[in-house]
Structures are given as structure tokens and as C-alpha cells.
Coordinates of C-alpha atoms and ligand atoms in Angstrom, one line a residue:
M24 CA 130.4 134.6 98.0
S25 CA 129.8 133.9 101.7
I26 CA 129.6 130.4 102.9
D27 CA 126.6 129.2 105.1
A28 CA 127.8 127.0 108.0
L29 CA 124.4 125.2 107.8
D30 CA 124.5 124.6 104.0
F31 CA 128.2 124.6 103.3
L32 CA 128.0 123.0 99.8
G33 CA 124.9 125.0 98.8
V34 CA 122.6 121.9 98.5
D35 CA 119.7 124.4 98.6
R36 CA 120.6 125.4 95.1
L37 CA 120.2 121.9 93.8
L38 CA 116.6 121.8 94.7
T39 CA 113.7 122.9 92.6
D40 CA 111.4 125.8 93.7
E41 CA 108.7 123.3 94.6
E42 CA 111.1 121.1 96.6
R43 CA 112.3 124.2 98.4
M44 CA 108.8 125.4 99.1
I45 CA 107.8 122.0 100.6
R46 CA 111.0 121.9 102.7
D47 CA 110.4 125.4 104.0
T48 CA 106.7 124.6 104.8
V49 CA 107.7 121.5 106.8
R50 CA 110.5 123.4 108.5
K51 CA 108.1 126.1 109.7
F52 CA 105.6 123.5 110.9
V53 CA 108.3 121.8 112.9
G54 CA 109.3 125.1 114.4
D55 CA 105.7 126.1 115.2
R56 CA 104.2 122.8 116.3
V57 CA 106.9 120.3 117.2
M58 CA 109.6 122.2 118.9
P59 CA 107.5 124.0 121.5
G60 CA 106.2 120.6 122.8
I61 CA 108.8 118.1 122.1
E62 CA 110.7 118.2 125.4
K63 CA 107.5 117.6 127.3
W64 CA 106.3 114.8 125.0
F65 CA 109.6 113.1 125.0
E66 CA 109.8 113.3 128.8
A67 CA 106.3 112.1 129.2
G68 CA 106.8 109.3 126.6
E69 CA 103.8 110.3 124.5
F70 CA 103.0 111.2 120.9
P71 CA 100.4 114.0 120.5
N72 CA 97.8 112.2 118.4
E73 CA 95.9 115.5 117.7
I74 CA 98.8 116.6 115.5
A75 CA 98.1 113.7 113.0
T76 CA 95.3 115.7 111.2
E77 CA 97.5 118.8 111.1
I78 CA 100.3 116.7 109.4
G79 CA 97.6 115.4 107.1
E80 CA 96.4 119.0 106.3
L81 CA 100.0 119.8 105.2
G82 CA 99.8 116.9 102.7
L83 CA 102.6 114.9 104.3
L84 CA 100.8 111.6 104.7
G85 CA 101.3 109.3 101.7
M86 CA 102.7 112.4 100.0
H87 CA 104.6 110.5 97.3
L88 CA 101.4 108.6 96.3
E89 CA 99.0 109.8 93.6
G90 CA 95.2 110.1 93.9
Y91 CA 93.0 109.2 96.9
G92 CA 93.7 112.6 98.5
C93 CA 97.5 112.1 98.4
A94 CA 99.8 115.0 97.3
G95 CA 101.6 113.1 94.6
T96 CA 105.0 114.8 95.1
N97 CA 108.3 113.5 93.9
A98 CA 110.6 111.3 96.1
V99 CA 113.0 114.1 96.9
S100 CA 110.2 116.2 98.3
Y101 CA 109.2 113.3 100.5
G102 CA 112.8 112.9 101.6
L103 CA 113.1 116.6 102.4
A104 CA 109.9 116.4 104.5
C105 CA 111.4 113.5 106.4
L106 CA 114.6 115.5 107.0
E107 CA 112.8 118.5 108.4
L108 CA 110.5 116.4 110.6
E109 CA 113.4 114.4 112.0
A110 CA 115.3 117.6 112.7
G111 CA 112.4 118.1 115.1
D112 CA 112.2 114.6 116.5
T113 CA 112.5 111.1 115.1
G114 CA 109.1 110.3 116.5
F115 CA 107.4 112.6 114.0
R116 CA 109.4 111.3 111.1
S117 CA 108.6 107.8 112.2
F118 CA 104.9 108.6 112.4
V119 CA 104.9 109.9 108.8
S120 CA 107.1 107.1 107.5
V121 CA 104.9 104.4 109.0
Q122 CA 101.7 106.0 107.9
G123 CA 102.8 106.8 104.3
S124 CA 105.4 104.2 103.4
L125 CA 104.5 101.2 105.6
A126 CA 100.7 101.4 105.8
M127 CA 99.4 103.5 102.8
F128 CA 102.0 102.4 100.3
P129 CA 101.1 98.7 100.5
I130 CA 97.4 99.4 100.4
Y131 CA 98.0 101.7 97.4
T132 CA 100.3 99.2 95.6
Y133 CA 98.8 95.8 96.5
G134 CA 95.3 96.6 97.7
S135 CA 91.9 96.2 95.9
E136 CA 90.0 99.2 94.7
E137 CA 87.6 98.8 97.7
Q138 CA 90.5 98.7 100.2
K139 CA 92.1 101.8 98.7
D140 CA 88.8 103.7 98.7
E141 CA 88.0 102.6 102.2
W142 CA 91.4 103.6 103.8
L143 CA 93.6 105.9 101.7
P144 CA 91.5 109.1 101.7
R145 CA 91.1 109.0 105.5
M146 CA 94.7 108.0 106.0
A147 CA 95.9 110.9 103.9
T148 CA 94.1 113.4 106.1
G149 CA 95.3 111.7 109.3
E150 CA 91.7 110.8 110.4
A151 CA 92.7 107.2 110.2
I152 CA 96.0 105.9 111.4
G153 CA 97.8 102.8 110.2
C154 CA 100.6 100.6 111.4
F155 CA 102.8 97.8 110.0
G156 CA 103.1 94.5 111.8
L157 CA 106.0 92.5 110.6
T158 CA 108.4 92.0 113.6
E159 CA 107.6 89.4 116.2
P160 CA 109.0 88.8 119.7
D161 CA 111.3 86.1 118.4
R162 CA 111.6 87.1 114.7
G163 CA 113.3 90.5 114.0
S164 CA 116.1 90.4 111.4
D165 CA 114.7 87.2 110.0
P166 CA 111.0 87.9 109.4
S167 CA 110.6 85.3 106.7
N168 CA 110.4 82.7 109.5
M169 CA 107.5 84.5 111.2
R170 CA 105.1 82.5 113.4
T171 CA 102.0 84.6 112.9
N172 CA 99.8 82.6 110.6
A173 CA 96.5 82.9 108.7
K174 CA 94.4 79.8 108.0
R175 CA 91.3 79.4 106.0
A176 CA 87.9 78.8 107.7
G177 CA 85.4 78.5 104.9
S178 CA 85.8 81.8 103.0
D179 CA 87.1 83.6 106.2
W180 CA 90.7 83.9 107.4
V181 CA 91.7 83.2 111.0
L182 CA 94.8 84.9 112.3
N183 CA 96.9 83.9 115.3
G184 CA 100.2 85.3 116.5
N185 CA 102.0 88.3 118.1
K186 CA 103.7 91.3 116.5
M187 CA 106.2 93.3 118.6
W188 CA 107.8 96.8 118.4
I189 CA 105.0 98.1 116.2
T190 CA 105.1 101.9 115.7
N191 CA 101.7 103.5 116.0
G192 CA 100.2 100.1 117.0
G193 CA 98.2 101.4 120.0
I194 CA 96.8 104.4 118.1
A195 CA 96.1 102.6 114.8
D196 CA 92.7 102.4 113.2
V197 CA 94.0 99.7 110.9
A198 CA 96.9 97.3 111.3
L199 CA 98.6 95.8 108.3
V200 CA 99.6 92.4 109.6
W201 CA 101.9 90.1 107.7
A202 CA 101.2 86.4 108.3
Q203 CA 102.3 83.0 107.0
T204 CA 99.6 81.3 104.8
D205 CA 99.7 78.0 102.7
D206 CA 100.4 80.4 99.9
G207 CA 103.4 82.2 101.5
V208 CA 103.4 85.5 103.4
R209 CA 100.3 87.6 102.9
G210 CA 99.3 91.1 104.2
F211 CA 96.0 91.4 106.1
L212 CA 94.1 94.6 107.0
V213 CA 92.9 94.3 110.6
P214 CA 90.7 97.1 111.7
R215 CA 90.8 98.2 115.4
G216 CA 88.0 96.6 117.4
T217 CA 88.1 93.3 115.5
K218 CA 87.3 90.5 117.9
G219 CA 90.4 88.8 119.2
F220 CA 92.7 91.6 118.2
A221 CA 94.3 93.7 121.0
T222 CA 97.3 96.0 121.4
R223 CA 99.6 96.7 124.3
D224 CA 101.9 99.7 124.4
I225 CA 105.6 99.2 125.2
H226 CA 106.7 101.5 128.0
R227 CA 110.1 102.3 129.7
K228 CA 111.7 103.1 126.3
L229 CA 114.7 105.4 126.5
S230 CA 114.6 106.1 122.8
L231 CA 111.9 107.3 120.5
R232 CA 109.8 108.3 123.5
A233 CA 107.6 110.7 121.5
S234 CA 106.3 107.8 119.5
V235 CA 103.8 105.0 120.3
T236 CA 105.4 101.5 120.1
S237 CA 103.2 98.5 120.7
E238 CA 102.6 94.8 120.7
L239 CA 99.8 93.4 118.5
I240 CA 98.1 90.4 119.8
L241 CA 96.0 88.2 117.4
D242 CA 94.0 85.5 119.1
D243 CA 91.7 83.7 116.6
V244 CA 91.0 86.9 114.7
H245 CA 88.3 86.1 112.1
L246 CA 88.6 88.3 109.0
P247 CA 86.6 88.2 105.8
E248 CA 88.1 86.9 102.5
D249 CA 88.6 90.5 101.3
A250 CA 90.8 91.5 104.3
V251 CA 93.9 90.2 102.4
L252 CA 95.9 92.4 100.1
P253 CA 95.2 90.7 96.8
G254 CA 98.2 92.1 94.9
V255 CA 101.2 90.4 96.6
K256 CA 102.4 87.1 97.9
G257 CA 105.7 86.3 99.7
M258 CA 108.3 88.5 101.4
K259 CA 108.4 90.9 98.4
G260 CA 105.3 92.5 100.0
P261 CA 106.8 93.6 103.3
L262 CA 110.3 94.1 101.9
S263 CA 109.1 96.5 99.2
C264 CA 107.4 98.6 101.9
L265 CA 110.5 98.6 104.0
S266 CA 112.5 99.9 101.1
E267 CA 110.1 102.9 100.8
A268 CA 110.4 103.7 104.5
R269 CA 114.2 103.2 104.6
F270 CA 114.5 105.7 101.8
G271 CA 112.9 108.4 104.1
I272 CA 115.3 107.5 106.8
I273 CA 118.3 108.3 104.6
F274 CA 117.1 111.9 104.6
G275 CA 115.6 111.9 108.1
A276 CA 118.8 110.8 109.8
M277 CA 120.5 113.9 108.3
G278 CA 117.8 116.0 109.8
A279 CA 118.7 114.7 113.3
A280 CA 122.4 115.2 112.5
R281 CA 121.8 118.8 111.3
A282 CA 120.0 119.6 114.6
C283 CA 122.9 118.2 116.6
Y284 CA 125.5 120.0 114.6
E285 CA 123.6 123.3 114.7
S286 CA 123.2 123.0 118.5
A287 CA 126.9 122.2 119.0
L288 CA 128.1 124.9 116.7
E289 CA 126.0 127.5 118.5
Y290 CA 127.0 126.3 121.9
S291 CA 130.7 126.4 120.9
K292 CA 130.5 130.1 120.1
T293 CA 128.9 131.1 123.4
R294 CA 130.3 128.7 126.0
E295 CA 133.5 130.1 127.4
Q296 CA 136.3 128.1 129.2
F297 CA 139.9 129.2 129.9
G298 CA 138.9 132.8 128.9
K299 CA 137.6 132.1 125.4
P300 CA 134.8 130.4 123.6
I301 CA 135.3 126.6 123.4
G302 CA 134.8 126.9 119.6
A303 CA 138.2 128.7 119.5
F304 CA 140.0 125.6 120.7
Q305 CA 141.5 123.5 117.9
L306 CA 140.1 120.2 119.3
T307 CA 136.5 121.6 119.2
Q308 CA 137.0 122.9 115.7
A309 CA 138.2 119.5 114.6
K310 CA 135.0 118.0 116.0
L311 CA 132.8 120.5 114.3
V312 CA 134.6 120.2 111.0
N313 CA 134.3 116.4 111.1
M314 CA 130.6 116.7 111.8
L315 CA 130.2 119.1 109.0
L316 CA 132.0 116.8 106.5
E317 CA 129.7 113.8 107.3
L318 CA 126.6 116.0 107.4
E319 CA 127.2 117.5 104.0
K320 CA 128.3 114.2 102.4
G321 CA 125.2 112.4 103.9
T322 CA 122.9 115.1 102.7
L323 CA 124.3 115.0 99.2
L324 CA 124.0 111.2 99.2
A325 CA 120.4 111.5 100.2
L326 CA 119.7 113.9 97.4
H327 CA 121.5 111.7 94.9
L328 CA 119.5 108.7 95.9
G329 CA 116.4 110.8 95.8
R330 CA 117.1 111.8 92.2
M331 CA 117.8 108.1 91.4
K332 CA 114.4 107.2 92.9
D333 CA 112.7 109.9 90.9
S334 CA 114.3 108.6 87.7
G335 CA 113.4 105.0 88.5
S336 CA 117.0 103.8 88.8
I337 CA 117.2 103.1 92.6
T338 CA 117.4 99.6 93.9
P339 CA 116.9 98.2 97.4
Q340 CA 120.7 97.8 97.6
H341 CA 121.2 101.6 97.0
V342 CA 118.7 102.2 99.8
S343 CA 120.7 99.9 102.1
F344 CA 123.8 101.9 101.2
G345 CA 122.1 105.2 102.2
K346 CA 120.5 103.9 105.3
L347 CA 123.6 102.2 106.6
N348 CA 125.8 105.2 106.0
N349 CA 123.5 108.0 107.0
V350 CA 122.2 106.5 110.2
R351 CA 125.7 105.5 111.3
E352 CA 127.1 109.0 110.6
A353 CA 124.2 110.7 112.2
L354 CA 124.7 108.8 115.4
A355 CA 128.4 109.6 115.3
I356 CA 127.6 113.3 114.8
A357 CA 125.1 113.2 117.7
R358 CA 127.6 111.6 120.1
E359 CA 130.3 114.1 119.1
A360 CA 127.9 117.0 119.5
R361 CA 127.1 115.7 122.9
T362 CA 130.7 116.1 124.0
I363 CA 130.8 119.7 122.9
L364 CA 127.8 120.5 125.1
G365 CA 129.6 119.0 128.1
A366 CA 127.2 118.3 131.0
N367 CA 124.5 120.4 129.4
G368 CA 124.6 117.8 126.6
I369 CA 122.9 115.2 128.8
T370 CA 119.8 117.2 129.5
L371 CA 116.6 117.7 127.6
E372 CA 117.3 121.5 127.6
Y373 CA 119.2 120.8 124.4
P374 CA 118.1 118.5 121.5
V375 CA 121.3 116.5 121.3
I376 CA 120.9 113.6 123.7
R377 CA 117.3 113.2 122.6
H378 CA 118.4 112.8 119.0
A379 CA 121.3 110.5 120.0
N380 CA 118.9 108.3 121.9
N381 CA 116.4 108.3 119.1
L382 CA 119.0 107.4 116.5
E383 CA 119.8 104.2 118.5
S384 CA 116.3 103.0 117.4
V385 CA 116.9 104.1 113.9
L386 CA 120.1 102.1 113.8
T387 CA 118.1 99.0 114.6
Y388 CA 114.7 99.4 112.9
E389 CA 114.1 99.1 109.2
G390 CA 117.0 96.6 109.0
T391 CA 119.9 96.8 111.4
S392 CA 123.3 98.1 110.4
E393 CA 124.5 94.5 110.4
I394 CA 121.7 93.4 108.0
H395 CA 122.4 96.3 105.6
T396 CA 126.1 95.5 105.7
L397 CA 125.3 91.9 104.8
I398 CA 123.0 93.1 101.9
L399 CA 125.9 95.3 100.5
G400 CA 128.4 92.5 101.2
E401 CA 126.4 90.1 99.1
T402 CA 125.9 92.7 96.4
I403 CA 129.6 93.3 95.9
T404 CA 130.9 89.7 96.4
G405 CA 128.0 87.7 95.1
L406 CA 128.3 85.6 98.3
K407 CA 125.5 85.4 100.9
A408 CA 126.7 85.7 104.5
F409 CA 123.3 85.9 106.4
S410 CA 123.4 82.3 107.8
Ligands
LIG506 C1 111.3 102.0 118.3 C2 111.1 100.8 117.3 C3 110.1 100.9 116.4 C4 109.9 99.8 115.5 N1 108.8 99.8 114.7 C5 108.5 98.7 114.0 C6 107.3 98.7 113.1 O1 106.6 99.6 113.0 N2 107.0 97.5 112.5 C7 107.8 96.4 112.6 O2 107.4 95.4 112.0 N3 108.9 96.4 113.3 C8 109.3 97.5 114.0 N4 110.4 97.6 114.8 C9 111.2 96.3 114.9 C10 112.6 96.4 114.2 O3 112.4 96.4 112.8 C11 113.4 95.2 114.7 O4 113.8 95.6 116.0 C12 114.7 95.0 113.9 O5 114.3 94.4 112.7 C13 115.7 94.1 114.6 O6 115.1 92.9 115.1 P1 115.3 92.5 116.6 O7 115.2 93.7 117.5 O8 114.5 91.3 116.9 O9 116.9 92.1 116.7 P2 117.5 90.8 116.2 O10 117.1 90.4 114.9 O11 117.3 89.8 117.3 O12 119.1 91.1 116.2 C14 119.9 91.3 117.3 C15 121.3 91.6 116.8 O13 121.8 90.5 116.1 C16 122.2 91.0 114.8 N5 122.0 89.9 113.8 C17 120.8 89.3 113.5 N6 121.0 88.5 112.4 C18 122.3 88.6 112.1 C19 123.1 88.0 111.1 N7 122.6 87.1 110.2 N8 124.5 88.3 111.0 C20 124.9 89.3 111.9 N9 124.2 89.9 112.8 C21 122.9 89.5 112.9 C22 121.4 92.2 114.5 O14 122.0 93.0 113.5 C23 121.4 92.8 115.9 O15 122.6 93.5 116.1 C24 110.7 98.7 115.6 C25 111.8 98.7 116.5 C26 112.0 99.7 117.3 C27 113.2 99.7 118.3

């Protein structure tokens, strides 16, 4: 049996026909719609909004949710879609993660029937875009001490505060804003255009350039009683959403890593120095083999955690394990791939430096590597080391 350098362990055979079909559909979409434009979008620092409805048509928005126009796939299929999207660019995977896991999932899980009916069908098609506002300028890893607050004014709510680094913020039709109340942290749906609510896009990013990242400004924003998500109070709300999105990253990071490995492997076979392909040098082979080992192990880990999620046995700590490992290894693969491409590796002509730069954001968002290390450290020792 011949061995495929891009699927060394035959992970493909561990997938069901339906999972393979979804994976192939997303891979084709990325090839047809993302790859031709990504260098331009990344360079210009823009996300092509018009693609949102095409992604919706493919059934990728809120794809692991049931009803309300959502596809209702299993977790592994959602993961595979994230992997293929991120093999294109992290910006596209981030768009889908935020829409499905951080905006639609909480409305689906904690929203009223009216909130679900109002938002989910349009979000599933990509006609309405959502964002998730948790981080603040001075509260990143420690969101439980957030300053954004919601106070009662008769039956209304009044929100004040600032949210920072919010993916999709500037293009969102609805922002899910987490705010401190007398009753603990609650989630509020803030539609675009609400008086006192404004967004400001963050520019000059050198990472995740094909993605909108914004500040949300809430200045005496009056919202009706029914703007709050009724089904959750406290940090469980935002943390449960983050667990969903982090799950997608476990797969997604391996997509970025695969693209870098593939690019370096190809380059090593065609680039010649000292009269032979650089892939014929032992040092280059060692780099490629080390990349292959981590890529295959990370992909198997993602699939294993996906199967655990589908069987209901995954915990947030397992998700931390996967996010910490796979993002760390994907970044190492991207950096190693960059060296194989030499000077060409620093240009946008090849995908490697783009992925390496994007992965710097992935290392930080959805819980930094340090925070996931602390979560795992506490899990195995029983001792908290956060503060
Ligand atoms: C491109 C991008 C998109 C994002 N999208 C969103 C979004 O859609 N919604 C949203 O709410 N947020 C979003 N974020 C914010 C992201 O989640 C935060 O940046 C992240 O939580 C870290 O917060 P911080 O940047 O304030 O870093 P800080 O919390 O200030 O941390 C700085 C450093 O200190 C370390 N540190 C902190 N506490 C400890 C500790 N106890 N022990 C050891 N080390 C510690 C951290 O690990 C890190 O290395 C996004 C960020 C980026 C870059």
C-alpha cells in the first residue's frame, strides 16, 4: 500500500462517508472562493463580507446546531469544516467560529424562543452577522472582573462599557455583549443601530488581516427587558461558548499547519541548491519529518476529541488540552516551514508567513496558552495557580 505524504496515517479512513463529503465540499469551496482572493484580502486588511451568504448556503454557519435553518451535523464534521477553512486562512475559520459558536450557540442554548426565531434563521444563511463581546481593553484573561455593566431603568436595561478585539464587530448586525449586573454576568443582544452603541475597527494588525476586529462602545445603551438571554447567569454563559469555539480551533490549527507543511514539502522538492533539491538534504528532511509527526498527531488528537464531543464525554479541560497542543504545534510547524522556503517564505506569494502570523492571534485568543496551561495544571494537581 502506498503512503500519502498528506495523510500519512490514513486519517481519511477513520471518517464516515458524510464527514468525508462535508470535508471535501469545504475543501473545494476554499480552493474556489478563498484561495484566489486571500493574498489580496490579507494585504488590504479586509474580509470579503459578500462571502458570508455563500458560506451560509454551504450550511457552515451554526452547522452543529439543530433546527432554525441549521444543518445539524455532528461535532467532527464541524471540526473538519474548521480545518479546511483554516487551511485557506484563519480569518475564514474565525468568521465561522464566531458566527456559529460564539453568537448562534448562546442564542440557541440560552435564548428565548422569540430571540431564536428572530436571529438564528438569518444567521444560518449569513444574512445577519453576529459577534461576541467579552474582552475589554483592561480585562482579557480575567473577564470575570469585567467593567461593562447593565443596570435596570424601570423595565429597561442600560448598558455602559467598552469591548475590545471583537471579531466581526464592525460588520455585525447583532452583538452579544456580556455585562455585569446585580445578578452576575448576563448576555445582552444589542442590534446594530441601537442608540448609544457604536463600533470602531482596529487597524494596523499584522495578524488575522483578512478578518474584521473591532472595539464595541456602549454609552448609555437602552435595551428592552427581553434583550437579555434568559437562560444563563454568571461566567458559565461566556465560558460555555468559548469551549465550543475552542473545539473548532483544535481542528482549525491543524488546517493551517497542513497548508504550511504542504507548501514546504512541495518547495523542498523543486528548489535546488548545491546541485540538488533542498529536500535531499538530511537537515531539510528532519524538519519535514518533525512537521509531519506533529501534524499527524495533532490531527488524530482533534479527531479523538471530536469523537468524545459527539459521544458527550468531552470536558472543557479536554478542549484546553487540544487547543494548547494544536495551536502550539501548528505555530512551530509554520515557523519551521518558513525556514525551508528561505527568503520566499517571508512573502505573500506563499501561504506560510500568513499562516504563521495568523496563528499568533490564535495562540492568544480563546484563552492564551498560559491560561490553558493553568487550567490543565489545576486539573492534574488540584491546585489553582491563576492568582
Ligand atoms: C485577532 C483577535 C480576535 C479576537 N476576537 C475576540 C472576540 O471575538 N471576542 C472577544 O471577547 N475577545 C476576542 N479577542 C480577545 C482575546 O480573547 C484576548 O486577547 C485574550 O483573552 C487575552 O487577553 P489580553 O490580550 O488582554 O491579554 P492579557 O490577559 O493582558 O494577557 C497578557 C499576557 O499575560 C498572560 N497572563 C495573564 N494572566 C496570567 C496568569 N494568571 N498567569 C500567567 N500568565 C498570565 C497571558 O497569558 C498573556 O501572555 C480577540 C483577540 C485577537 C488578537
